[in-house]
Structure formats: structure tokens, C-alpha cells
PDB file of C-alpha atoms in Angstrom:
ATOM      1  CA  UNK A   1    -233.652  12.986   2.664  1.00  0.00           C
ATOM      2  CA  UNK A   2    -231.886  15.918   4.301  1.00  0.00           C
ATOM      3  CA  UNK A   3    -228.103  15.984   4.157  1.00  0.00           C
ATOM      4  CA  UNK A   4    -225.873  16.741   7.098  1.00  0.00           C
ATOM      5  CA  UNK A   5    -222.194  17.497   7.736  1.00  0.00           C
ATOM      6  CA  UNK A   6    -221.806  17.527  11.512  1.00  0.00           C
ATOM      7  CA  UNK A   7    -223.835  16.109  14.356  1.00  0.00           C
ATOM      8  CA  UNK A   8    -223.451  16.350  18.100  1.00  0.00           C
ATOM      9  CA  UNK A   9    -225.722  14.023  19.988  1.00  0.00           C
ATOM     10  CA  UNK A  10    -226.289  11.750  22.943  1.00  0.00           C
ATOM     11  CA  UNK A  11    -224.618   8.374  22.464  1.00  0.00           C
ATOM     12  CA  UNK A  12    -225.748   5.166  24.125  1.00  0.00           C
ATOM     13  CA  UNK A  13    -224.063   1.772  24.342  1.00  0.00           C
ATOM     14  CA  UNK A  14    -225.572  -1.351  22.840  1.00  0.00           C
ATOM     15  CA  UNK A  15    -223.365  -3.972  24.458  1.00  0.00           C
ATOM     16  CA  UNK A  16    -224.074  -6.630  21.879  1.00  0.00           C
ATOM     17  CA  UNK A  17    -222.252  -8.155  18.920  1.00  0.00           C
ATOM     18  CA  UNK A  18    -223.782  -9.665  15.785  1.00  0.00           C
ATOM     19  CA  UNK A  19    -226.988  -7.642  16.071  1.00  0.00           C
ATOM     20  CA  UNK A  20    -228.918  -8.771  13.015  1.00  0.00           C
ATOM     21  CA  UNK A  21    -231.749  -7.036  11.204  1.00  0.00           C
ATOM     22  CA  UNK A  22    -234.370  -9.290  12.814  1.00  0.00           C
ATOM     23  CA  UNK A  23    -233.223  -8.079  16.227  1.00  0.00           C
ATOM     24  CA  UNK A  24    -233.368  -4.477  15.029  1.00  0.00           C
ATOM     25  CA  UNK A  25    -236.985  -4.948  13.930  1.00  0.00           C
ATOM     26  CA  UNK A  26    -238.792  -8.301  14.155  1.00  0.00           C
ATOM     27  CA  UNK A  27    -240.505  -9.293  10.910  1.00  0.00           C
ATOM     28  CA  UNK A  28    -244.008  -9.279  12.395  1.00  0.00           C
ATOM     29  CA  UNK A  29    -243.921  -5.476  12.676  1.00  0.00           C
ATOM     30  CA  UNK A  30    -243.064  -4.872   9.038  1.00  0.00           C
ATOM     31  CA  UNK A  31    -246.719  -4.954   7.952  1.00  0.00           C
ATOM     32  CA  UNK A  32    -247.198  -1.661   9.804  1.00  0.00           C
ATOM     33  CA  UNK A  33    -247.366   1.306   7.388  1.00  0.00           C
ATOM     34  CA  UNK A  34    -244.074   3.197   7.434  1.00  0.00           C
ATOM     35  CA  UNK A  35    -246.007   6.441   7.871  1.00  0.00           C
ATOM     36  CA  UNK A  36    -246.878   5.269  11.395  1.00  0.00           C
ATOM     37  CA  UNK A  37    -243.168   5.022  12.265  1.00  0.00           C
ATOM     38  CA  UNK A  38    -241.009   2.029  13.087  1.00  0.00           C
ATOM     39  CA  UNK A  39    -239.073   3.590  15.948  1.00  0.00           C
ATOM     40  CA  UNK A  40    -241.205   1.972  18.648  1.00  0.00           C
ATOM     41  CA  UNK A  41    -240.285  -1.477  17.309  1.00  0.00           C
ATOM     42  CA  UNK A  42    -236.525  -0.962  17.500  1.00  0.00           C
ATOM     43  CA  UNK A  43    -234.856  -3.824  19.408  1.00  0.00           C
ATOM     44  CA  UNK A  44    -238.349  -4.889  20.531  1.00  0.00           C
ATOM     45  CA  UNK A  45    -237.492  -8.505  21.347  1.00  0.00           C
ATOM     46  CA  UNK A  46    -234.163  -7.820  23.056  1.00  0.00           C
ATOM     47  CA  UNK A  47    -233.349  -6.727  26.591  1.00  0.00           C
ATOM     48  CA  UNK A  48    -231.738  -3.541  25.284  1.00  0.00           C
ATOM     49  CA  UNK A  49    -233.139  -0.198  26.347  1.00  0.00           C
ATOM     50  CA  UNK A  50    -232.059   3.013  24.659  1.00  0.00           C
ATOM     51  CA  UNK A  51    -232.474   6.204  26.673  1.00  0.00           C
ATOM     52  CA  UNK A  52    -234.875   8.752  25.211  1.00  0.00           C
ATOM     53  CA  UNK A  53    -233.008  11.313  23.145  1.00  0.00           C
ATOM     54  CA  UNK A  54    -230.322   8.880  21.959  1.00  0.00           C
ATOM     55  CA  UNK A  55    -229.120   9.872  18.482  1.00  0.00           C
ATOM     56  CA  UNK A  56    -225.885   7.847  18.306  1.00  0.00           C
ATOM     57  CA  UNK A  57    -225.617   4.137  18.956  1.00  0.00           C
ATOM     58  CA  UNK A  58    -222.307   2.448  19.845  1.00  0.00           C
ATOM     59  CA  UNK A  59    -222.423  -1.306  19.259  1.00  0.00           C
ATOM     60  CA  UNK A  60    -220.247  -4.383  18.873  1.00  0.00           C
ATOM     61  CA  UNK A  61    -218.939  -5.954  15.660  1.00  0.00           C
ATOM     62  CA  UNK A  62    -221.038  -7.245  12.745  1.00  0.00           C
ATOM     63  CA  UNK A  63    -223.893  -4.820  13.303  1.00  0.00           C
ATOM     64  CA  UNK A  64    -226.801  -5.169  10.877  1.00  0.00           C
ATOM     65  CA  UNK A  65    -225.982  -8.667   9.681  1.00  0.00           C
ATOM     66  CA  UNK A  66    -228.651 -11.075   8.488  1.00  0.00           C
ATOM     67  CA  UNK A  67    -231.416 -10.342   6.007  1.00  0.00           C
ATOM     68  CA  UNK A  68    -231.429  -7.327   3.731  1.00  0.00           C
ATOM     69  CA  UNK A  69    -234.556  -5.732   5.233  1.00  0.00           C
ATOM     70  CA  UNK A  70    -234.393  -1.958   4.882  1.00  0.00           C
ATOM     71  CA  UNK A  71    -236.951  -1.713   7.676  1.00  0.00           C
ATOM     72  CA  UNK A  72    -234.084  -2.267  10.133  1.00  0.00           C
ATOM     73  CA  UNK A  73    -232.686   1.093   9.081  1.00  0.00           C
ATOM     74  CA  UNK A  74    -236.164   2.654   9.178  1.00  0.00           C
ATOM     75  CA  UNK A  75    -236.518   1.560  12.817  1.00  0.00           C
ATOM     76  CA  UNK A  76    -233.225   3.239  13.757  1.00  0.00           C
ATOM     77  CA  UNK A  77    -233.973   6.441  11.815  1.00  0.00           C
ATOM     78  CA  UNK A  78    -237.545   6.679  13.100  1.00  0.00           C
ATOM     79  CA  UNK A  79    -236.264   6.300  16.676  1.00  0.00           C
ATOM     80  CA  UNK A  80    -233.995   9.304  16.029  1.00  0.00           C
ATOM     81  CA  UNK A  81    -230.645   7.586  15.485  1.00  0.00           C
ATOM     82  CA  UNK A  82    -228.349   9.535  13.136  1.00  0.00           C
ATOM     83  CA  UNK A  83    -225.247   7.330  13.403  1.00  0.00           C
ATOM     84  CA  UNK A  84    -224.230   3.853  14.467  1.00  0.00           C
ATOM     85  CA  UNK A  85    -220.629   3.333  15.579  1.00  0.00           C
ATOM     86  CA  UNK A  86    -219.381  -0.256  15.491  1.00  0.00           C
ATOM     87  CA  UNK A  87    -216.244  -2.202  14.507  1.00  0.00           C
ATOM     88  CA  UNK A  88    -217.971  -3.647  11.421  1.00  0.00           C
ATOM     89  CA  UNK A  89    -221.305  -3.758   9.606  1.00  0.00           C
ATOM     90  CA  UNK A  90    -223.288  -6.033   7.355  1.00  0.00           C
ATOM     91  CA  UNK A  91    -222.644  -4.798   3.798  1.00  0.00           C
ATOM     92  CA  UNK A  92    -226.285  -4.493   2.764  1.00  0.00           C
ATOM     93  CA  UNK A  93    -227.224  -2.833   6.041  1.00  0.00           C
ATOM     94  CA  UNK A  94    -224.456  -0.234   5.571  1.00  0.00           C
ATOM     95  CA  UNK A  95    -225.660   0.582   2.045  1.00  0.00           C
ATOM     96  CA  UNK A  96    -229.280   0.865   3.218  1.00  0.00           C
ATOM     97  CA  UNK A  97    -228.157   3.071   6.103  1.00  0.00           C
ATOM     98  CA  UNK A  98    -226.405   5.583   3.856  1.00  0.00           C
ATOM     99  CA  UNK A  99    -229.382   5.650   1.477  1.00  0.00           C
ATOM    100  CA  UNK A 100    -231.546   6.734   4.417  1.00  0.00           C
ATOM    101  CA  UNK A 101    -229.215   9.343   5.895  1.00  0.00           C
ATOM    102  CA  UNK A 102    -227.835   7.103   8.660  1.00  0.00           C
ATOM    103  CA  UNK A 103    -224.057   6.979   9.150  1.00  0.00           C
ATOM    104  CA  UNK A 104    -222.489   3.532   9.652  1.00  0.00           C
ATOM    105  CA  UNK A 105    -219.150   4.585  11.208  1.00  0.00           C
ATOM    106  CA  UNK A 106    -216.716   1.666  11.332  1.00  0.00           C
ATOM    107  CA  UNK A 107    -214.294   2.120  14.243  1.00  0.00           C
ATOM    108  CA  UNK A 108    -212.320  -0.927  15.361  1.00  0.00           C
ATOM    109  CA  UNK A 109    -212.283  -0.101  19.071  1.00  0.00           C
ATOM    110  CA  UNK A 110    -215.860   1.176  19.325  1.00  0.00           C
ATOM    111  CA  UNK A 111    -216.624  -1.010  22.391  1.00  0.00           C
ATOM    112  CA  UNK A 112    -213.890   0.877  24.272  1.00  0.00           C
ATOM    113  CA  UNK A 113    -216.401   3.747  24.480  1.00  0.00           C
ATOM    114  CA  UNK A 114    -219.093   1.729  26.256  1.00  0.00           C
ATOM    115  CA  UNK A 115    -217.997   2.372  29.829  1.00  0.00           C
ATOM    116  CA  UNK A 116    -218.127   6.142  29.285  1.00  0.00           C
ATOM    117  CA  UNK A 117    -221.639   6.181  27.832  1.00  0.00           C
ATOM    118  CA  UNK A 118    -224.159   7.722  27.806  1.00  0.00           C
ATOM    119  CA  UNK A 119    -222.336  10.888  26.786  1.00  0.00           C
ATOM    120  CA  UNK A 120    -222.147  13.381  23.951  1.00  0.00           C
ATOM    121  CA  UNK A 121    -220.235  12.549  20.774  1.00  0.00           C
ATOM    122  CA  UNK A 122    -219.404  14.968  17.973  1.00  0.00           C
ATOM    123  CA  UNK A 123    -219.307  13.613  14.416  1.00  0.00           C
ATOM    124  CA  UNK A 124    -217.750  15.414  11.455  1.00  0.00           C
ATOM    125  CA  UNK A 125    -218.632  13.697   8.183  1.00  0.00           C
ATOM    126  CA  UNK A 126    -216.360  15.797   5.997  1.00  0.00           C
ATOM    127  CA  UNK A 127    -213.313  15.123   8.187  1.00  0.00           C
ATOM    128  CA  UNK A 128    -214.299  11.534   8.924  1.00  0.00           C
ATOM    129  CA  UNK A 129    -213.820  12.008  12.658  1.00  0.00           C
ATOM    130  CA  UNK A 130    -215.684  11.698  15.905  1.00  0.00           C
ATOM    131  CA  UNK A 131    -214.808  13.202  19.234  1.00  0.00           C
ATOM    132  CA  UNK A 132    -216.215  11.851  22.446  1.00  0.00           C
ATOM    133  CA  UNK A 133    -215.472  10.413  25.839  1.00  0.00           C
ATOM    134  CA  UNK A 134    -213.129   7.610  26.750  1.00  0.00           C
ATOM    135  CA  UNK A 135    -209.545   6.798  25.809  1.00  0.00           C
ATOM    136  CA  UNK A 136    -208.020   7.951  22.568  1.00  0.00           C
ATOM    137  CA  UNK A 137    -209.806  11.273  22.122  1.00  0.00           C
ATOM    138  CA  UNK A 138    -210.558  11.861  18.449  1.00  0.00           C
ATOM    139  CA  UNK A 139    -211.205   8.780  16.333  1.00  0.00           C
ATOM    140  CA  UNK A 140    -211.283   8.436  12.563  1.00  0.00           C
ATOM    141  CA  UNK A 141    -213.714   6.329  10.570  1.00  0.00           C
ATOM    142  CA  UNK A 142    -213.402   5.188   6.982  1.00  0.00           C
ATOM    143  CA  UNK A 143    -216.209   6.070   4.598  1.00  0.00           C
ATOM    144  CA  UNK A 144    -216.388   5.596   0.854  1.00  0.00           C
ATOM    145  CA  UNK A 145    -216.288   9.048  -0.845  1.00  0.00           C
ATOM    146  CA  UNK A 146    -219.562   8.346  -2.661  1.00  0.00           C
ATOM    147  CA  UNK A 147    -221.239   7.414   0.618  1.00  0.00           C
ATOM    148  CA  UNK A 148    -219.898  10.566   2.240  1.00  0.00           C
ATOM    149  CA  UNK A 149    -221.281  12.694  -0.616  1.00  0.00           C
ATOM    150  CA  UNK A 150    -224.679  11.010  -0.349  1.00  0.00           C
ATOM    151  CA  UNK A 151    -224.893  11.701   3.388  1.00  0.00           C
ATOM    152  CA  UNK A 152    -223.652  15.288   3.186  1.00  0.00           C
ATOM    153  CA  UNK A 153    -225.898  16.274   0.272  1.00  0.00           C
ATOM    154  CA  UNK A 154    -228.882  14.086   1.070  1.00  0.00           C
ATOM    155  CA  UNK A 155    -228.550  12.270  -2.253  1.00  0.00           C
ATOM    156  CA  UNK A 156    -229.933   8.891  -3.228  1.00  0.00           C
ATOM    157  CA  UNK A 157    -228.368   6.692  -5.932  1.00  0.00           C
ATOM    158  CA  UNK A 158    -230.130   8.598  -8.733  1.00  0.00           C
ATOM    159  CA  UNK A 159    -228.945  11.962  -7.399  1.00  0.00           C
ATOM    160  CA  UNK A 160    -225.397  10.635  -7.163  1.00  0.00           C
ATOM    161  CA  UNK A 161    -225.503   9.337 -10.746  1.00  0.00           C
ATOM    162  CA  UNK A 162    -226.878  12.678 -11.964  1.00  0.00           C
ATOM    163  CA  UNK A 163    -223.692  14.378 -10.739  1.00  0.00           C
ATOM    164  CA  UNK A 164    -221.883  12.551 -13.554  1.00  0.00           C
ATOM    165  CA  UNK A 165    -224.333  13.708 -16.245  1.00  0.00           C
ATOM    166  CA  UNK A 166    -221.783  15.456 -18.494  1.00  0.00           C
ATOM    167  CA  UNK A 167    -219.378  12.491 -18.381  1.00  0.00           C
ATOM    168  CA  UNK A 168    -222.214  10.072 -19.148  1.00  0.00           C
ATOM    169  CA  UNK A 169    -223.392  12.199 -22.087  1.00  0.00           C
ATOM    170  CA  UNK A 170    -219.841  12.489 -23.447  1.00  0.00           C
ATOM    171  CA  UNK A 171    -219.380   8.717 -23.246  1.00  0.00           C
ATOM    172  CA  UNK A 172    -222.732   8.094 -24.949  1.00  0.00           C
ATOM    173  CA  UNK A 173    -221.971  10.535 -27.776  1.00  0.00           C
ATOM    174  CA  UNK A 174    -218.492   9.081 -28.310  1.00  0.00           C
ATOM    175  CA  UNK A 175    -219.880   5.548 -28.286  1.00  0.00           C
ATOM    176  CA  UNK A 176    -222.516   6.394 -30.877  1.00  0.00           C
ATOM    177  CA  UNK A 177    -220.031   8.227 -33.100  1.00  0.00           C
ATOM    178  CA  UNK A 178    -217.435   5.452 -33.061  1.00  0.00           C
ATOM    179  CA  UNK A 179    -219.762   2.453 -32.963  1.00  0.00           C
ATOM    180  CA  UNK A 180    -222.826   3.439 -35.050  1.00  0.00           C
ATOM    181  CA  UNK A 181    -223.585  -0.215 -35.699  1.00  0.00           C
ATOM    182  CA  UNK A 182    -224.346  -0.604 -31.982  1.00  0.00           C
ATOM    183  CA  UNK A 183    -227.006   2.140 -31.978  1.00  0.00           C
ATOM    184  CA  UNK A 184    -230.586   0.832 -32.313  1.00  0.00           C
ATOM    185  CA  UNK A 185    -232.213   1.823 -35.631  1.00  0.00           C
ATOM    186  CA  UNK A 186    -234.935   3.877 -33.918  1.00  0.00           C
ATOM    187  CA  UNK A 187    -232.255   6.051 -32.310  1.00  0.00           C
ATOM    188  CA  UNK A 188    -230.547   6.603 -35.655  1.00  0.00           C
ATOM    189  CA  UNK A 189    -233.863   7.698 -37.200  1.00  0.00           C
ATOM    190  CA  UNK A 190    -234.584  10.112 -34.377  1.00  0.00           C
ATOM    191  CA  UNK A 191    -231.387  11.986 -35.093  1.00  0.00           C
ATOM    192  CA  UNK A 192    -230.502  12.082 -31.408  1.00  0.00           C
ATOM    193  CA  UNK A 193    -226.862  11.122 -30.848  1.00  0.00           C
ATOM    194  CA  UNK A 194    -227.766  10.413 -27.228  1.00  0.00           C
ATOM    195  CA  UNK A 195    -230.316   7.820 -28.239  1.00  0.00           C
ATOM    196  CA  UNK A 196    -233.205   9.733 -26.660  1.00  0.00           C
ATOM    197  CA  UNK A 197    -236.611   9.679 -28.384  1.00  0.00           C
ATOM    198  CA  UNK A 198    -238.280  12.892 -29.350  1.00  0.00           C
TER     199      UNK A 198
END
């Protein structure tokens, strides 16, 4: 996926709380090949209507609860959504979102923005801020540093782990040197302190 640092886009209100993954994309549409796009199925069975060109969604608390289906994130991303702003998120949904380049920005008073939408909102990932309409001006959102790095650089979990390659290698070498009894015999025969086969 492509990383990003800032985004300015059209925000729309989703005046609902507890939007679960089945509401985001009903299960019957998940047999459709992803290559055909899931955006047209987003919120299919609800009364919600998102204006064309919406890239930021502002919702109520507990967004993305329910089952762990990653297709819920696919539906948002394929529609063109880059960020969802809500007071809270389902944990699995938030992890899936980050792994697909979608920002889950937790802001306690997110519904306070509804009456001023649709409008433009500016998001700065590095600063952890958004600037938009309504009371309060600039708002801050909390984001785990690893999640921020994944979004900014476009990394998945493997890419993120690879950033710690030297530390992992140093740990492995130290472990093998100080605990040789724990190293499988085939690794000892190979002569590789890292335990890699030739």
C-alpha cells in the first residue's frame, strides 16, 4: 500500500453509533472478487448515504465492532475513504484499517463535528492532528507509534518487523552463543549462528 503523511479531504457525517462490520458490508457481498471493488457495497443495507467524493467519515462511538471481517475495511477503502474519525473503534477493525492504509482517528467529541459537515478536514499523521470546522479548532488523536509508522511508510506487519532486523539478528546471535543447547542440531551443523540453512 502507499503511505501518506497528510490528507485534506471532504468529510461527511455518519450519524450512527455501534456501526458493526456487517453494516459496513453485508456478508452476502463478500463472495464478490476484491478486484471488482467493494466500495459499492459500503453501508448497503443502511439508510446512510455518503456524498460522492467523501474521503473522511465522521461517525459515532464503537465504529467497526462485530466480526473481524477485513472486507469492512476494503469497502471503505474502495469507496475512497482515507480516514474514519470516531470516539472509539473495534480493536480488530482498527488493526485491519491501519494494515490497509486507513486511519482510525479516535477523537472523543467527534460527533460535535456533525452539524458542520460536509466540509473539508485536514489530517496530519505525523503531528497527530486534524483541523476542520466546528468548535474547538484543531483536535488531536492518539495513534500507536507503530501504527503511525505503518500508515506513513505504507508498511505491513512484515515491513514493520524488518525495520528491527539488526536487533533481531543481534538477539539471535547472542541467544545461540549463550544457549547453544537450545540450537537445533541441524543449525549447529550448518555453521550459521543465525540458524539459517545454506
